[in-house]
Amino acid sequence: MDLKEKIDPDKLPKHIAIIMDGNGRWAKSRGEMRVFGHQNGVESVRQTSTAAAELGVKFLTLYAFSTENWKRPKCEVDALMNLLVLTLNSELGTLMENNIRLRAIGDLTHLQPGCYSQLMETMEKTSNNNRMDLVLALNYSGRWEIAEAARRIAVEVAAGKLDPESINPDTFKEYLETREIPDPELLIRTSGENRVSNFLLWQIAYSELYFSAKLWPDFRKDDLYEAIIDYQNRERRFGMISEQIKQVTDK
Ligand code: FPP
């Protein structure tokens, strides 16, 4: 029985988020420049996106560039931006063939102009696709997103458009980048690092965390299947006790 067949389609996570990590180490271990790792990470993006779409996952969010990544050497930042432009262009066919809609979260207007326009173009071209949303987190961090939501709320309160008493977790969510996207049930991080690194801090409150030892350029469809099988074998209690969960699922 192959791994894919072990996945229960009725217990599929609707949203999977991935911290793609280990590109630099992958390249270094081969005596290559870090950018070589990023270039090889594109195949992992392709495999993971198509595998998720084929399974019936509705949202796949990839941490492609954090607000902290600007601190990397300029040549690496430039190479990553160039790679993004090239990949968005070259992968349009894959997105269309697999009926995947491209979306993005983050402070997009501060991306390099060429990257921003290519992103907008690819999002527009794929906007009618409806099998899965591939969400790229670009110039994104969880703390930035939460602070930005608080700022937008403050502006509305100051303008008399929002009653402060009406603010609760449900209304707060409406000001997040992910307001139209359900929270991820599963968060995967590659490369053996056990951290969440400022990714989707609000949204992962109840996510199952899965850490893979694989470096991102080595991550393939079977690695995604393994993560989903592991997730499906866990009991998600949301603050309740085991017996209560069984009552809810037996109904
Ligand atoms: C982390 O590895 C990876 C990134 C910061 C960038 C991810 C980018 C890609 C996979 C390229 C293309 C992406 C898309 C969506 C088209 P790292 O550099 O931090 O690795 P290290 O921890 O080994 O140094």
PDB file of C-alpha atoms in Angstrom, residues 2-234:
ATOM      1  CA  ASP A   2       1.543   3.314  -0.929  1.00  0.00           C
ATOM      2  CA  LEU A   3       1.475   6.273   1.449  1.00  0.00           C
ATOM      3  CA  LYS A   4      -1.185   8.186  -0.475  1.00  0.00           C
ATOM      4  CA  GLU A   5      -3.666   5.341  -0.032  1.00  0.00           C
ATOM      5  CA  LYS A   6      -3.227   5.493   3.742  1.00  0.00           C
ATOM      6  CA  ILE A   7      -4.734   8.989   3.811  1.00  0.00           C
ATOM      7  CA  ASP A   8      -8.350   9.175   4.974  1.00  0.00           C
ATOM      8  CA  PRO A   9     -10.059  11.594   2.551  1.00  0.00           C
ATOM      9  CA  ASP A  10     -12.757  12.328   5.169  1.00  0.00           C
ATOM     10  CA  LYS A  11     -10.174  13.619   7.668  1.00  0.00           C
ATOM     11  CA  LEU A  12      -8.149  15.750   5.297  1.00  0.00           C
ATOM     12  CA  PRO A  13      -6.929  19.102   6.650  1.00  0.00           C
ATOM     13  CA  LYS A  14      -8.655  21.893   4.750  1.00  0.00           C
ATOM     14  CA  HIS A  15      -5.631  24.161   5.190  1.00  0.00           C
ATOM     15  CA  ILE A  16      -1.956  23.195   5.441  1.00  0.00           C
ATOM     16  CA  ALA A  17       0.735  25.795   6.146  1.00  0.00           C
ATOM     17  CA  ILE A  18       4.424  25.161   5.540  1.00  0.00           C
ATOM     18  CA  ILE A  19       7.596  26.838   6.777  1.00  0.00           C
ATOM     19  CA  MET A  20       9.976  25.888   3.967  1.00  0.00           C
ATOM     20  CA  ASP A  21      13.374  25.726   5.660  1.00  0.00           C
ATOM     21  CA  GLY A  22      16.814  24.341   4.917  1.00  0.00           C
ATOM     22  CA  ASN A  23      17.551  25.660   1.421  1.00  0.00           C
ATOM     23  CA  GLY A  24      20.826  27.267   2.522  1.00  0.00           C
ATOM     24  CA  ARG A  25      22.092  24.151   4.323  1.00  0.00           C
ATOM     25  CA  TRP A  26      21.089  21.962   1.384  1.00  0.00           C
ATOM     26  CA  ALA A  27      23.213  24.103  -0.955  1.00  0.00           C
ATOM     27  CA  LYS A  28      26.126  24.397   1.486  1.00  0.00           C
ATOM     28  CA  SER A  29      26.336  20.623   1.894  1.00  0.00           C
ATOM     29  CA  ARG A  30      26.887  20.456  -1.860  1.00  0.00           C
ATOM     30  CA  GLY A  31      29.511  23.212  -1.862  1.00  0.00           C
ATOM     31  CA  GLU A  32      27.122  25.534  -3.693  1.00  0.00           C
ATOM     32  CA  MET A  33      25.861  29.094  -3.114  1.00  0.00           C
ATOM     33  CA  ARG A  34      22.722  29.473  -0.964  1.00  0.00           C
ATOM     34  CA  VAL A  35      20.679  30.558  -3.961  1.00  0.00           C
ATOM     35  CA  PHE A  36      21.198  27.087  -5.471  1.00  0.00           C
ATOM     36  CA  GLY A  37      19.170  25.749  -2.552  1.00  0.00           C
ATOM     37  CA  HIS A  38      16.358  28.233  -3.193  1.00  0.00           C
ATOM     38  CA  GLN A  39      16.363  27.290  -6.894  1.00  0.00           C
ATOM     39  CA  ASN A  40      16.040  23.612  -6.008  1.00  0.00           C
ATOM     40  CA  GLY A  41      13.302  24.459  -3.520  1.00  0.00           C
ATOM     41  CA  VAL A  42      11.065  25.388  -6.434  1.00  0.00           C
ATOM     42  CA  GLU A  43      10.627  21.697  -7.372  1.00  0.00           C
ATOM     43  CA  SER A  44       9.482  21.033  -3.787  1.00  0.00           C
ATOM     44  CA  VAL A  45       6.971  23.890  -4.092  1.00  0.00           C
ATOM     45  CA  ARG A  46       5.685  22.319  -7.331  1.00  0.00           C
ATOM     46  CA  GLN A  47       5.439  18.805  -5.875  1.00  0.00           C
ATOM     47  CA  THR A  48       3.810  19.924  -2.630  1.00  0.00           C
ATOM     48  CA  SER A  49       1.285  22.188  -4.355  1.00  0.00           C
ATOM     49  CA  THR A  50       0.207  19.593  -6.900  1.00  0.00           C
ATOM     50  CA  ALA A  51       0.053  16.818  -4.275  1.00  0.00           C
ATOM     51  CA  ALA A  52      -2.086  18.954  -1.961  1.00  0.00           C
ATOM     52  CA  ALA A  53      -4.429  19.943  -4.795  1.00  0.00           C
ATOM     53  CA  GLU A  54      -4.745  16.319  -6.004  1.00  0.00           C
ATOM     54  CA  LEU A  55      -5.684  15.187  -2.479  1.00  0.00           C
ATOM     55  CA  GLY A  56      -8.395  17.841  -2.106  1.00  0.00           C
ATOM     56  CA  VAL A  57      -6.681  20.221   0.333  1.00  0.00           C
ATOM     57  CA  LYS A  58      -8.369  23.608  -0.169  1.00  0.00           C
ATOM     58  CA  PHE A  59      -5.633  25.989   1.066  1.00  0.00           C
ATOM     59  CA  LEU A  60      -1.846  25.633   1.083  1.00  0.00           C
ATOM     60  CA  THR A  61       0.106  28.520   2.600  1.00  0.00           C
ATOM     61  CA  LEU A  62       3.869  28.724   2.049  1.00  0.00           C
ATOM     62  CA  TYR A  63       6.216  31.007   4.004  1.00  0.00           C
ATOM     63  CA  ALA A  64       8.272  32.295   1.086  1.00  0.00           C
ATOM     64  CA  PHE A  65       9.767  35.545   2.472  1.00  0.00           C
ATOM     65  CA  SER A  66       9.512  36.944   5.981  1.00  0.00           C
ATOM     66  CA  THR A  67       9.780  40.570   7.079  1.00  0.00           C
ATOM     67  CA  GLU A  68      13.068  39.502   8.731  1.00  0.00           C
ATOM     68  CA  ASN A  69      14.480  38.042   5.491  1.00  0.00           C
ATOM     69  CA  TRP A  70      15.340  41.593   4.297  1.00  0.00           C
ATOM     70  CA  LYS A  71      18.269  41.395   6.763  1.00  0.00           C
ATOM     71  CA  ARG A  72      19.974  38.736   4.600  1.00  0.00           C
ATOM     72  CA  PRO A  73      22.852  39.771   2.293  1.00  0.00           C
ATOM     73  CA  LYS A  74      21.515  41.972  -0.525  1.00  0.00           C
ATOM     74  CA  CYS A  75      22.651  39.487  -3.173  1.00  0.00           C
ATOM     75  CA  GLU A  76      20.528  36.738  -1.573  1.00  0.00           C
ATOM     76  CA  VAL A  77      17.481  39.019  -1.235  1.00  0.00           C
ATOM     77  CA  ASP A  78      17.820  40.064  -4.885  1.00  0.00           C
ATOM     78  CA  ALA A  79      18.272  36.445  -5.981  1.00  0.00           C
ATOM     79  CA  LEU A  80      15.158  35.383  -4.028  1.00  0.00           C
ATOM     80  CA  MET A  81      13.071  38.184  -5.558  1.00  0.00           C
ATOM     81  CA  ASN A  82      14.328  37.299  -9.054  1.00  0.00           C
ATOM     82  CA  LEU A  83      13.600  33.632  -8.449  1.00  0.00           C
ATOM     83  CA  LEU A  84      10.101  34.489  -7.345  1.00  0.00           C
ATOM     84  CA  VAL A  85       9.456  36.510 -10.512  1.00  0.00           C
ATOM     85  CA  LEU A  86      10.863  33.733 -12.732  1.00  0.00           C
ATOM     86  CA  THR A  87       8.948  31.017 -10.872  1.00  0.00           C
ATOM     87  CA  LEU A  88       5.615  32.848 -10.922  1.00  0.00           C
ATOM     88  CA  ASN A  89       6.090  33.216 -14.656  1.00  0.00           C
ATOM     89  CA  SER A  90       7.277  29.679 -15.398  1.00  0.00           C
ATOM     90  CA  GLU A  91       4.770  27.948 -13.073  1.00  0.00           C
ATOM     91  CA  LEU A  92       1.662  29.622 -14.496  1.00  0.00           C
ATOM     92  CA  GLY A  93       1.064  26.501 -16.611  1.00  0.00           C
ATOM     93  CA  THR A  94       1.254  24.221 -13.545  1.00  0.00           C
ATOM     94  CA  LEU A  95      -1.170  26.471 -11.663  1.00  0.00           C
ATOM     95  CA  MET A  96      -3.654  26.484 -14.574  1.00  0.00           C
ATOM     96  CA  GLU A  97      -3.358  22.713 -15.255  1.00  0.00           C
ATOM     97  CA  ASN A  98      -4.050  21.989 -11.603  1.00  0.00           C
ATOM     98  CA  ASN A  99      -6.795  24.604 -11.289  1.00  0.00           C
ATOM     99  CA  ILE A 100      -4.902  26.373  -8.469  1.00  0.00           C
ATOM    100  CA  ARG A 101      -5.590  29.994  -7.564  1.00  0.00           C
ATOM    101  CA  LEU A 102      -2.591  32.021  -6.410  1.00  0.00           C
ATOM    102  CA  ARG A 103      -3.074  34.392  -3.493  1.00  0.00           C
ATOM    103  CA  ALA A 104      -0.656  36.289  -1.255  1.00  0.00           C
ATOM    104  CA  ILE A 105      -0.494  37.616   2.294  1.00  0.00           C
ATOM    105  CA  GLY A 106       1.968  40.126   3.720  1.00  0.00           C
ATOM    106  CA  ASP A 107       3.070  43.704   3.221  1.00  0.00           C
ATOM    107  CA  LEU A 108       3.020  43.298  -0.565  1.00  0.00           C
ATOM    108  CA  THR A 109       3.313  46.946  -1.586  1.00  0.00           C
ATOM    109  CA  HIS A 110       6.851  46.988  -0.159  1.00  0.00           C
ATOM    110  CA  LEU A 111       8.025  44.152  -2.403  1.00  0.00           C
ATOM    111  CA  GLN A 112      10.332  45.099  -5.245  1.00  0.00           C
ATOM    112  CA  PRO A 113       8.192  46.608  -8.060  1.00  0.00           C
ATOM    113  CA  GLY A 114       8.975  43.845 -10.580  1.00  0.00           C
ATOM    114  CA  CYS A 115       8.058  41.189  -8.051  1.00  0.00           C
ATOM    115  CA  TYR A 116       4.854  42.982  -7.049  1.00  0.00           C
ATOM    116  CA  SER A 117       3.652  43.359 -10.642  1.00  0.00           C
ATOM    117  CA  GLN A 118       4.447  39.722 -11.548  1.00  0.00           C
ATOM    118  CA  LEU A 119       2.596  38.596  -8.430  1.00  0.00           C
ATOM    119  CA  MET A 120      -0.474  40.695  -9.298  1.00  0.00           C
ATOM    120  CA  GLU A 121      -0.390  39.388 -12.871  1.00  0.00           C
ATOM    121  CA  THR A 122      -0.236  35.719 -11.834  1.00  0.00           C
ATOM    122  CA  MET A 123      -2.946  36.226  -9.194  1.00  0.00           C
ATOM    123  CA  GLU A 124      -5.174  37.853 -11.788  1.00  0.00           C
ATOM    124  CA  LYS A 125      -4.578  35.078 -14.377  1.00  0.00           C
ATOM    125  CA  THR A 126      -5.406  32.341 -11.854  1.00  0.00           C
ATOM    126  CA  SER A 127      -8.258  34.170 -10.144  1.00  0.00           C
ATOM    127  CA  ASN A 128     -10.992  31.929 -11.586  1.00  0.00           C
ATOM    128  CA  ASN A 129      -9.287  28.655 -10.560  1.00  0.00           C
ATOM    129  CA  ASN A 130     -11.087  26.914  -7.717  1.00  0.00           C
ATOM    130  CA  ARG A 131      -9.554  23.556  -6.811  1.00  0.00           C
ATOM    131  CA  MET A 132      -7.085  24.937  -4.241  1.00  0.00           C
ATOM    132  CA  ASP A 133      -5.740  28.311  -3.115  1.00  0.00           C
ATOM    133  CA  LEU A 134      -1.949  28.504  -2.984  1.00  0.00           C
ATOM    134  CA  VAL A 135      -1.224  31.346  -0.577  1.00  0.00           C
ATOM    135  CA  LEU A 136       2.283  32.811  -0.625  1.00  0.00           C
ATOM    136  CA  ALA A 137       3.355  34.625   2.534  1.00  0.00           C
ATOM    137  CA  LEU A 138       5.621  37.374   1.206  1.00  0.00           C
ATOM    138  CA  ASN A 139       7.159  40.139   3.284  1.00  0.00           C
ATOM    139  CA  TYR A 140       5.034  38.573   5.997  1.00  0.00           C
ATOM    140  CA  SER A 141       5.325  38.036   9.728  1.00  0.00           C
ATOM    141  CA  GLY A 142       2.708  37.135  12.311  1.00  0.00           C
ATOM    142  CA  ARG A 143       3.542  40.061  14.587  1.00  0.00           C
ATOM    143  CA  TRP A 144       3.384  42.513  11.666  1.00  0.00           C
ATOM    144  CA  GLU A 145      -0.023  41.106  10.709  1.00  0.00           C
ATOM    145  CA  ILE A 146      -1.420  41.367  14.262  1.00  0.00           C
ATOM    146  CA  ALA A 147      -0.044  44.894  14.737  1.00  0.00           C
ATOM    147  CA  GLU A 148      -1.453  45.890  11.337  1.00  0.00           C
ATOM    148  CA  ALA A 149      -4.882  44.509  12.301  1.00  0.00           C
ATOM    149  CA  ALA A 150      -4.736  46.520  15.557  1.00  0.00           C
ATOM    150  CA  ARG A 151      -3.797  49.645  13.576  1.00  0.00           C
ATOM    151  CA  ARG A 152      -6.711  49.182  11.150  1.00  0.00           C
ATOM    152  CA  ILE A 153      -9.094  48.665  14.060  1.00  0.00           C
ATOM    153  CA  ALA A 154      -7.769  51.801  15.804  1.00  0.00           C
ATOM    154  CA  VAL A 155      -8.346  53.839  12.627  1.00  0.00           C
ATOM    155  CA  GLU A 156     -11.983  52.656  12.454  1.00  0.00           C
ATOM    156  CA  VAL A 157     -12.562  53.288  16.159  1.00  0.00           C
ATOM    157  CA  ALA A 158     -11.053  56.790  15.882  1.00  0.00           C
ATOM    158  CA  ALA A 159     -13.320  57.509  12.895  1.00  0.00           C
ATOM    159  CA  GLY A 160     -16.347  56.411  14.916  1.00  0.00           C
ATOM    160  CA  LYS A 161     -17.000  53.513  12.519  1.00  0.00           C
ATOM    161  CA  LEU A 162     -16.319  50.745  15.058  1.00  0.00           C
ATOM    162  CA  ASP A 163     -17.537  50.342  18.646  1.00  0.00           C
ATOM    163  CA  PRO A 164     -14.561  49.188  20.805  1.00  0.00           C
ATOM    164  CA  GLU A 165     -16.998  47.036  22.829  1.00  0.00           C
ATOM    165  CA  SER A 166     -17.701  44.972  19.695  1.00  0.00           C
ATOM    166  CA  ILE A 167     -14.078  43.806  19.383  1.00  0.00           C
ATOM    167  CA  ASN A 168     -13.575  40.113  20.179  1.00  0.00           C
ATOM    168  CA  PRO A 169     -11.535  37.273  18.583  1.00  0.00           C
ATOM    169  CA  ASP A 170     -14.117  36.800  15.814  1.00  0.00           C
ATOM    170  CA  THR A 171     -14.230  40.477  14.859  1.00  0.00           C
ATOM    171  CA  PHE A 172     -10.424  40.786  15.208  1.00  0.00           C
ATOM    172  CA  LYS A 173      -9.989  37.982  12.660  1.00  0.00           C
ATOM    173  CA  GLU A 174     -11.777  40.136  10.082  1.00  0.00           C
ATOM    174  CA  TYR A 175      -8.802  42.537  10.116  1.00  0.00           C
ATOM    175  CA  LEU A 176      -6.157  39.866   9.513  1.00  0.00           C
ATOM    176  CA  GLU A 177      -4.613  39.127   6.110  1.00  0.00           C
ATOM    177  CA  THR A 178      -6.249  35.693   6.279  1.00  0.00           C
ATOM    178  CA  ARG A 179      -9.793  36.936   6.940  1.00  0.00           C
ATOM    179  CA  GLU A 180     -11.174  34.798   4.063  1.00  0.00           C
ATOM    180  CA  ILE A 181      -9.053  31.734   4.874  1.00  0.00           C
ATOM    181  CA  PRO A 182      -9.756  29.138   7.589  1.00  0.00           C
ATOM    182  CA  ASP A 183      -7.047  28.550  10.200  1.00  0.00           C
ATOM    183  CA  PRO A 184      -4.555  25.796   9.238  1.00  0.00           C
ATOM    184  CA  GLU A 185      -5.225  22.481  10.939  1.00  0.00           C
ATOM    185  CA  LEU A 186      -1.653  21.409  10.164  1.00  0.00           C
ATOM    186  CA  LEU A 187       1.601  23.405  10.212  1.00  0.00           C
ATOM    187  CA  ILE A 188       4.678  21.721   8.760  1.00  0.00           C
ATOM    188  CA  ARG A 189       8.256  22.928   9.187  1.00  0.00           C
ATOM    189  CA  THR A 190      11.139  21.291   7.386  1.00  0.00           C
ATOM    190  CA  SER A 191      14.867  21.046   8.179  1.00  0.00           C
ATOM    191  CA  GLY A 192      14.616  19.719  11.741  1.00  0.00           C
ATOM    192  CA  GLU A 193      14.114  23.143  13.356  1.00  0.00           C
ATOM    193  CA  ASN A 194      11.357  23.142  15.988  1.00  0.00           C
ATOM    194  CA  ARG A 195      10.201  26.766  15.841  1.00  0.00           C
ATOM    195  CA  VAL A 196       7.296  28.732  14.396  1.00  0.00           C
ATOM    196  CA  SER A 197       9.420  31.779  13.477  1.00  0.00           C
ATOM    197  CA  ASN A 198       6.725  34.452  13.485  1.00  0.00           C
ATOM    198  CA  PHE A 199       4.475  32.582  11.042  1.00  0.00           C
ATOM    199  CA  LEU A 200       0.657  32.800  11.276  1.00  0.00           C
ATOM    200  CA  LEU A 201       0.852  33.409  15.040  1.00  0.00           C
ATOM    201  CA  TRP A 202      -2.873  34.099  15.440  1.00  0.00           C
ATOM    202  CA  GLN A 203      -4.015  31.345  13.104  1.00  0.00           C
ATOM    203  CA  ILE A 204      -1.984  28.431  14.547  1.00  0.00           C
ATOM    204  CA  ALA A 205      -3.591  28.632  18.023  1.00  0.00           C
ATOM    205  CA  TYR A 206      -4.980  25.095  17.581  1.00  0.00           C
ATOM    206  CA  SER A 207      -2.893  23.813  14.664  1.00  0.00           C
ATOM    207  CA  GLU A 208      -1.108  20.494  14.873  1.00  0.00           C
ATOM    208  CA  LEU A 209       2.633  21.058  14.430  1.00  0.00           C
ATOM    209  CA  TYR A 210       4.690  18.628  12.363  1.00  0.00           C
ATOM    210  CA  PHE A 211       8.468  18.903  12.125  1.00  0.00           C
ATOM    211  CA  SER A 212      10.204  17.101   9.276  1.00  0.00           C
ATOM    212  CA  ALA A 213      13.950  16.460   9.286  1.00  0.00           C
ATOM    213  CA  LYS A 214      14.056  16.825   5.497  1.00  0.00           C
ATOM    214  CA  LEU A 215      15.647  19.973   4.088  1.00  0.00           C
ATOM    215  CA  TRP A 216      13.112  21.805   1.918  1.00  0.00           C
ATOM    216  CA  PRO A 217      14.741  20.994  -1.485  1.00  0.00           C
ATOM    217  CA  ASP A 218      14.438  17.271  -0.573  1.00  0.00           C
ATOM    218  CA  PHE A 219      10.751  17.508   0.439  1.00  0.00           C
ATOM    219  CA  ARG A 220       8.576  15.481  -1.928  1.00  0.00           C
ATOM    220  CA  LYS A 221       4.952  14.315  -2.271  1.00  0.00           C
ATOM    221  CA  ASP A 222       5.542  11.324   0.031  1.00  0.00           C
ATOM    222  CA  ASP A 223       6.822  13.653   2.768  1.00  0.00           C
ATOM    223  CA  LEU A 224       3.574  15.621   2.577  1.00  0.00           C
ATOM    224  CA  TYR A 225       1.583  12.364   2.720  1.00  0.00           C
ATOM    225  CA  GLU A 226       3.555  11.286   5.828  1.00  0.00           C
ATOM    226  CA  ALA A 227       2.782  14.584   7.544  1.00  0.00           C
ATOM    227  CA  ILE A 228      -0.939  14.241   6.770  1.00  0.00           C
ATOM    228  CA  ILE A 229      -1.031  10.604   7.995  1.00  0.00           C
ATOM    229  CA  ASP A 230       0.674  11.688  11.227  1.00  0.00           C
ATOM    230  CA  TYR A 231      -1.897  14.498  11.619  1.00  0.00           C
ATOM    231  CA  GLN A 232      -4.764  12.076  11.017  1.00  0.00           C
ATOM    232  CA  ASN A 233      -3.538   9.847  13.855  1.00  0.00           C
ATOM    233  CA  ARG A 234      -3.697  12.664  16.407  1.00  0.00           C
TER     234      ARG A 234
END
